[in-house]
Amino acid sequence: TQHGRHTHVCVYMLPLAPLLCAASLVKSPLQRALSAPRAVLVDIAQDPRLAPPSAFDLEELSTRCRDAGAAALVVPSDLLSAFAAEQATAASSYPGPLPLICQLQPSVGGGGSEAAGEAPQPLAEPSSLKLGELRALGAEGVMVRSSALEGGAALADLVSAAEAEALRVVVLTGRAGEADAVAGAGAVAVVCEGDACEEGAPAASAAVSAALA
């Protein structure tokens, strides 16, 4: 759905249970948020054909997402600081600040999308992703498409590099049945889209969508 004139908002539900690894004895705020029943992520995506959103637009959208009951926000890296600043204003309020997740882009092609008929582009090496900078800007996690990962070893490497910066990894997939593989590599949750979603996902997302309308 579209919010305002500048920023497009896509709502994803977590139709699979969060993958809380046994080694994670102390849950991060992001892990706690994703552990909530029927948790909903709101993915903030800018339309490059439109003018950049104003600071007021971003503050209003950030507030509305929190008040609508979102569990966490997926935010482009260039908007992380703006959303982090607004969410921080709710530190002593209820609901409190939402955890922020930055979606990592493929090393080639950009935009995170794949044109019809084109092979998925691989993710850049973890050492070049500047994960520490994302953490400093306010991210508590990163999200990556499974199609951008070249096997389980690539995901394990990303998880290791992210954890070194106190970040958690969420995997976005369009394929059903990947939960076990993702859990084994150390990701904290799987977000499904398209045919991979369970039947109950649209109804759970509808409440947040209505609140943002």
Tab-separated table of C-alpha atoms in Angstrom:
chain	number	residue	atom	x	y	z
A	1	THR	CA	0.000	0.000	0.000
A	2	GLN	CA	1.095	3.597	-0.526
A	3	HIS	CA	1.562	6.001	2.346
A	4	GLY	CA	1.468	9.639	1.326
A	5	ARG	CA	2.935	10.748	-1.987
A	6	HIS	CA	6.563	9.801	-1.492
A	7	THR	CA	7.141	6.595	0.432
A	8	HIS	CA	5.715	3.208	-0.485
A	9	VAL	CA	4.990	0.831	2.365
A	10	CYS	CA	4.909	-2.944	1.895
A	11	VAL	CA	3.764	-5.103	4.808
A	12	TYR	CA	5.322	-8.510	5.411
A	13	MET	CA	4.169	-10.993	8.010
A	14	LEU	CA	6.361	-13.646	9.602
A	15	PRO	CA	4.297	-16.742	8.737
A	16	LEU	CA	7.024	-19.047	10.040
A	17	ALA	CA	8.009	-19.136	13.696
A	18	PRO	CA	11.085	-17.051	14.518
A	19	LEU	CA	14.205	-19.196	14.491
A	20	LEU	CA	15.588	-18.596	17.951
A	21	CYS	CA	18.877	-20.492	18.100
A	22	ALA	CA	19.689	-22.452	21.238
A	23	ALA	CA	22.917	-20.493	21.605
A	24	SER	CA	20.947	-17.242	21.925
A	25	LEU	CA	20.368	-17.374	25.663
A	26	VAL	CA	19.840	-13.602	25.833
A	27	LYS	CA	17.421	-12.309	23.230
A	28	SER	CA	18.054	-8.972	21.567
A	29	PRO	CA	15.181	-6.457	21.276
A	30	LEU	CA	14.786	-7.572	17.667
A	31	GLN	CA	14.535	-11.238	18.636
A	32	ARG	CA	11.954	-10.422	21.301
A	33	ALA	CA	9.919	-8.426	18.771
A	34	LEU	CA	10.006	-11.233	16.220
A	35	SER	CA	8.977	-13.730	18.894
A	36	ALA	CA	5.577	-12.077	19.252
A	37	PRO	CA	2.667	-14.111	17.878
A	38	ARG	CA	1.942	-13.233	14.246
A	39	ALA	CA	4.611	-10.552	14.189
A	40	VAL	CA	4.417	-8.109	11.275
A	41	LEU	CA	7.314	-6.362	9.597
A	42	VAL	CA	6.757	-3.121	7.687
A	43	ASP	CA	9.141	-2.731	4.765
A	44	ILE	CA	9.816	0.924	3.879
A	45	ALA	CA	10.713	1.178	0.188
A	46	GLN	CA	11.208	4.395	-1.740
A	47	ASP	CA	9.972	4.771	-5.297
A	48	PRO	CA	12.914	6.234	-7.264
A	49	ARG	CA	10.466	7.837	-9.697
A	50	LEU	CA	9.150	10.122	-6.954
A	51	ALA	CA	10.746	12.953	-5.040
A	52	PRO	CA	12.576	11.920	-1.843
A	53	PRO	CA	10.353	11.939	1.251
A	54	SER	CA	10.594	14.964	3.514
A	55	ALA	CA	11.785	14.761	7.105
A	56	PHE	CA	8.172	15.345	8.212
A	57	ASP	CA	6.934	12.458	6.047
A	58	LEU	CA	9.519	10.110	7.563
A	59	GLU	CA	8.732	11.122	11.136
A	60	GLU	CA	4.987	10.707	10.584
A	61	LEU	CA	5.418	7.318	8.917
A	62	SER	CA	7.770	6.094	11.641
A	63	THR	CA	5.267	7.105	14.333
A	64	ARG	CA	2.297	5.567	12.532
A	65	CYS	CA	4.085	2.260	12.058
A	66	ARG	CA	4.809	2.095	15.786
A	67	ASP	CA	1.260	3.032	16.760
A	68	ALA	CA	-0.169	0.527	14.254
A	69	GLY	CA	1.445	-2.380	16.056
A	70	ALA	CA	4.329	-3.276	13.751
A	71	ALA	CA	6.953	-5.545	15.301
A	72	ALA	CA	9.898	-4.019	13.433
A	73	LEU	CA	10.716	-1.851	10.427
A	74	VAL	CA	12.803	-2.740	7.384
A	75	VAL	CA	14.463	0.515	6.317
A	76	PRO	CA	16.858	1.494	3.490
A	77	SER	CA	20.335	2.363	4.738
A	78	ASP	CA	19.997	6.016	3.732
A	79	LEU	CA	16.899	6.380	5.940
A	80	LEU	CA	18.204	4.511	8.980
A	81	SER	CA	19.340	7.558	10.918
A	82	ALA	CA	16.024	9.398	10.370
A	83	PHE	CA	13.918	6.460	11.538
A	84	ALA	CA	16.276	5.732	14.451
A	85	ALA	CA	15.985	9.331	15.643
A	86	GLU	CA	12.175	9.252	15.571
A	87	GLN	CA	11.925	5.837	17.216
A	88	ALA	CA	14.231	7.023	20.003
A	89	THR	CA	11.628	9.612	20.985
A	90	ALA	CA	9.414	6.718	22.187
A	91	ALA	CA	12.008	5.367	24.620
A	92	SER	CA	9.869	6.202	27.651
A	93	SER	CA	6.513	5.582	25.986
A	94	TYR	CA	4.221	2.691	25.089
A	95	PRO	CA	4.560	1.303	22.538
A	96	GLY	CA	8.298	1.735	22.702
A	97	PRO	CA	10.827	2.095	19.876
A	98	LEU	CA	10.646	-0.448	17.068
A	99	PRO	CA	13.777	-2.403	16.109
A	100	LEU	CA	15.163	-1.373	12.722
A	101	ILE	CA	16.338	-3.821	10.056
A	102	CYS	CA	18.332	-2.825	6.972
A	103	GLN	CA	17.757	-4.855	3.809
A	104	LEU	CA	21.070	-5.729	2.192
A	105	GLN	CA	21.299	-5.293	-1.563
A	106	PRO	CA	22.935	-7.622	-4.114
A	107	SER	CA	26.438	-6.721	-5.216
A	108	VAL	CA	25.296	-6.098	-8.806
A	109	GLY	CA	22.088	-4.608	-10.144
A	110	GLY	CA	20.997	-2.778	-6.968
A	111	GLY	CA	17.437	-2.164	-5.901
A	112	GLY	CA	17.035	-5.608	-4.375
A	113	SER	CA	14.805	-6.757	-7.218
A	114	GLU	CA	15.442	-9.132	-10.053
A	115	ALA	CA	14.148	-8.520	-13.548
A	116	ALA	CA	12.062	-11.255	-15.084
A	117	GLY	CA	14.241	-13.908	-16.648
A	118	GLU	CA	17.440	-12.688	-15.029
A	119	ALA	CA	19.512	-14.790	-12.657
A	120	PRO	CA	19.527	-13.634	-9.019
A	121	GLN	CA	22.481	-11.404	-8.195
A	122	PRO	CA	24.768	-12.555	-5.353
A	123	LEU	CA	25.260	-10.608	-2.173
A	124	ALA	CA	28.576	-8.834	-1.720
A	125	GLU	CA	31.198	-10.319	0.603
A	126	PRO	CA	30.323	-9.632	4.267
A	127	SER	CA	33.584	-7.713	4.731
A	128	SER	CA	32.424	-5.112	2.180
A	129	LEU	CA	28.894	-4.635	3.525
A	130	LYS	CA	29.924	-2.076	6.181
A	131	LEU	CA	27.827	-3.794	8.818
A	132	GLY	CA	29.416	-1.749	11.585
A	133	GLU	CA	28.210	1.449	9.923
A	134	LEU	CA	24.664	0.103	9.722
A	135	ARG	CA	24.790	-0.713	13.423
A	136	ALA	CA	26.070	2.781	14.206
A	137	LEU	CA	23.168	4.273	12.229
A	138	GLY	CA	20.665	2.417	14.401
A	139	ALA	CA	20.101	-0.974	12.760
A	140	GLU	CA	19.539	-3.972	15.032
A	141	GLY	CA	19.381	-6.447	12.180
A	142	VAL	CA	19.860	-6.973	8.467
A	143	MET	CA	17.569	-8.707	5.988
A	144	VAL	CA	18.765	-10.564	2.908
A	145	ARG	CA	16.936	-12.381	0.130
A	146	SER	CA	17.696	-16.071	0.016
A	147	SER	CA	18.150	-15.770	-3.763
A	148	ALA	CA	21.140	-13.479	-3.153
A	149	LEU	CA	22.925	-16.123	-1.067
A	150	GLU	CA	25.083	-18.721	-2.744
A	151	GLY	CA	24.354	-21.634	-0.443
A	152	GLY	CA	24.241	-22.139	3.301
A	153	ALA	CA	27.920	-21.281	3.731
A	154	ALA	CA	27.274	-17.747	2.449
A	155	LEU	CA	24.480	-17.274	4.989
A	156	ALA	CA	26.648	-18.666	7.791
A	157	ASP	CA	29.418	-16.222	6.872
A	158	LEU	CA	26.947	-13.333	6.868
A	159	VAL	CA	25.524	-14.372	10.248
A	160	SER	CA	29.028	-14.548	11.719
A	161	ALA	CA	30.000	-11.117	10.376
A	162	ALA	CA	26.690	-9.594	11.508
A	163	GLU	CA	26.918	-11.035	15.022
A	164	ALA	CA	30.376	-9.518	15.352
A	165	GLU	CA	28.622	-6.135	15.035
A	166	ALA	CA	25.714	-7.132	17.336
A	167	LEU	CA	23.354	-7.475	14.375
A	168	ARG	CA	20.858	-10.274	13.743
A	169	VAL	CA	20.024	-11.730	10.322
A	170	VAL	CA	16.525	-12.163	8.873
A	171	VAL	CA	16.067	-14.039	5.584
A	172	LEU	CA	13.415	-13.091	3.023
A	173	THR	CA	12.422	-16.009	0.838
A	174	GLY	CA	9.989	-16.801	-1.929
A	175	ARG	CA	10.488	-20.529	-1.476
A	176	ALA	CA	8.687	-22.657	1.081
A	177	GLY	CA	10.568	-25.141	3.234
A	178	GLU	CA	13.746	-23.149	3.853
A	179	ALA	CA	13.268	-22.684	7.593
A	180	ASP	CA	15.474	-25.596	8.675
A	181	ALA	CA	18.403	-24.554	6.486
A	182	VAL	CA	18.143	-20.937	7.594
A	183	ALA	CA	17.920	-21.899	11.261
A	184	GLY	CA	20.982	-24.087	10.942
A	185	ALA	CA	22.980	-21.146	9.621
A	186	GLY	CA	22.009	-18.943	12.574
A	187	ALA	CA	19.381	-16.553	11.183
A	188	VAL	CA	16.763	-15.444	13.720
A	189	ALA	CA	13.705	-15.435	11.421
A	190	VAL	CA	12.396	-16.165	7.952
A	191	VAL	CA	10.002	-13.795	6.187
A	192	CYS	CA	8.037	-15.389	3.365
A	193	GLU	CA	6.584	-13.657	0.345
A	194	GLY	CA	4.483	-14.756	-2.598
A	195	ASP	CA	3.702	-18.442	-2.855
A	196	ALA	CA	5.850	-19.236	0.192
A	197	CYS	CA	3.440	-17.476	2.568
A	198	GLU	CA	1.021	-19.417	4.658
A	199	GLU	CA	-2.685	-18.912	4.111
A	200	GLY	CA	-3.062	-16.872	7.311
A	201	ALA	CA	-0.539	-14.211	6.372
A	202	PRO	CA	-2.805	-11.765	4.468
A	203	ALA	CA	-5.323	-11.522	7.322
A	204	ALA	CA	-2.645	-10.817	9.900
A	205	SER	CA	-1.093	-8.115	7.759
A	206	ALA	CA	-4.456	-6.474	7.134
A	207	ALA	CA	-4.682	-4.933	10.618
A	208	VAL	CA	-1.395	-3.107	10.247
A	209	SER	CA	-2.222	-2.124	6.663
A	210	ALA	CA	-5.517	-0.590	7.788
A	211	ALA	CA	-3.831	1.360	10.564
A	212	LEU	CA	-1.337	2.822	8.099
A	213	ALA	CA	-3.969	3.750	5.502
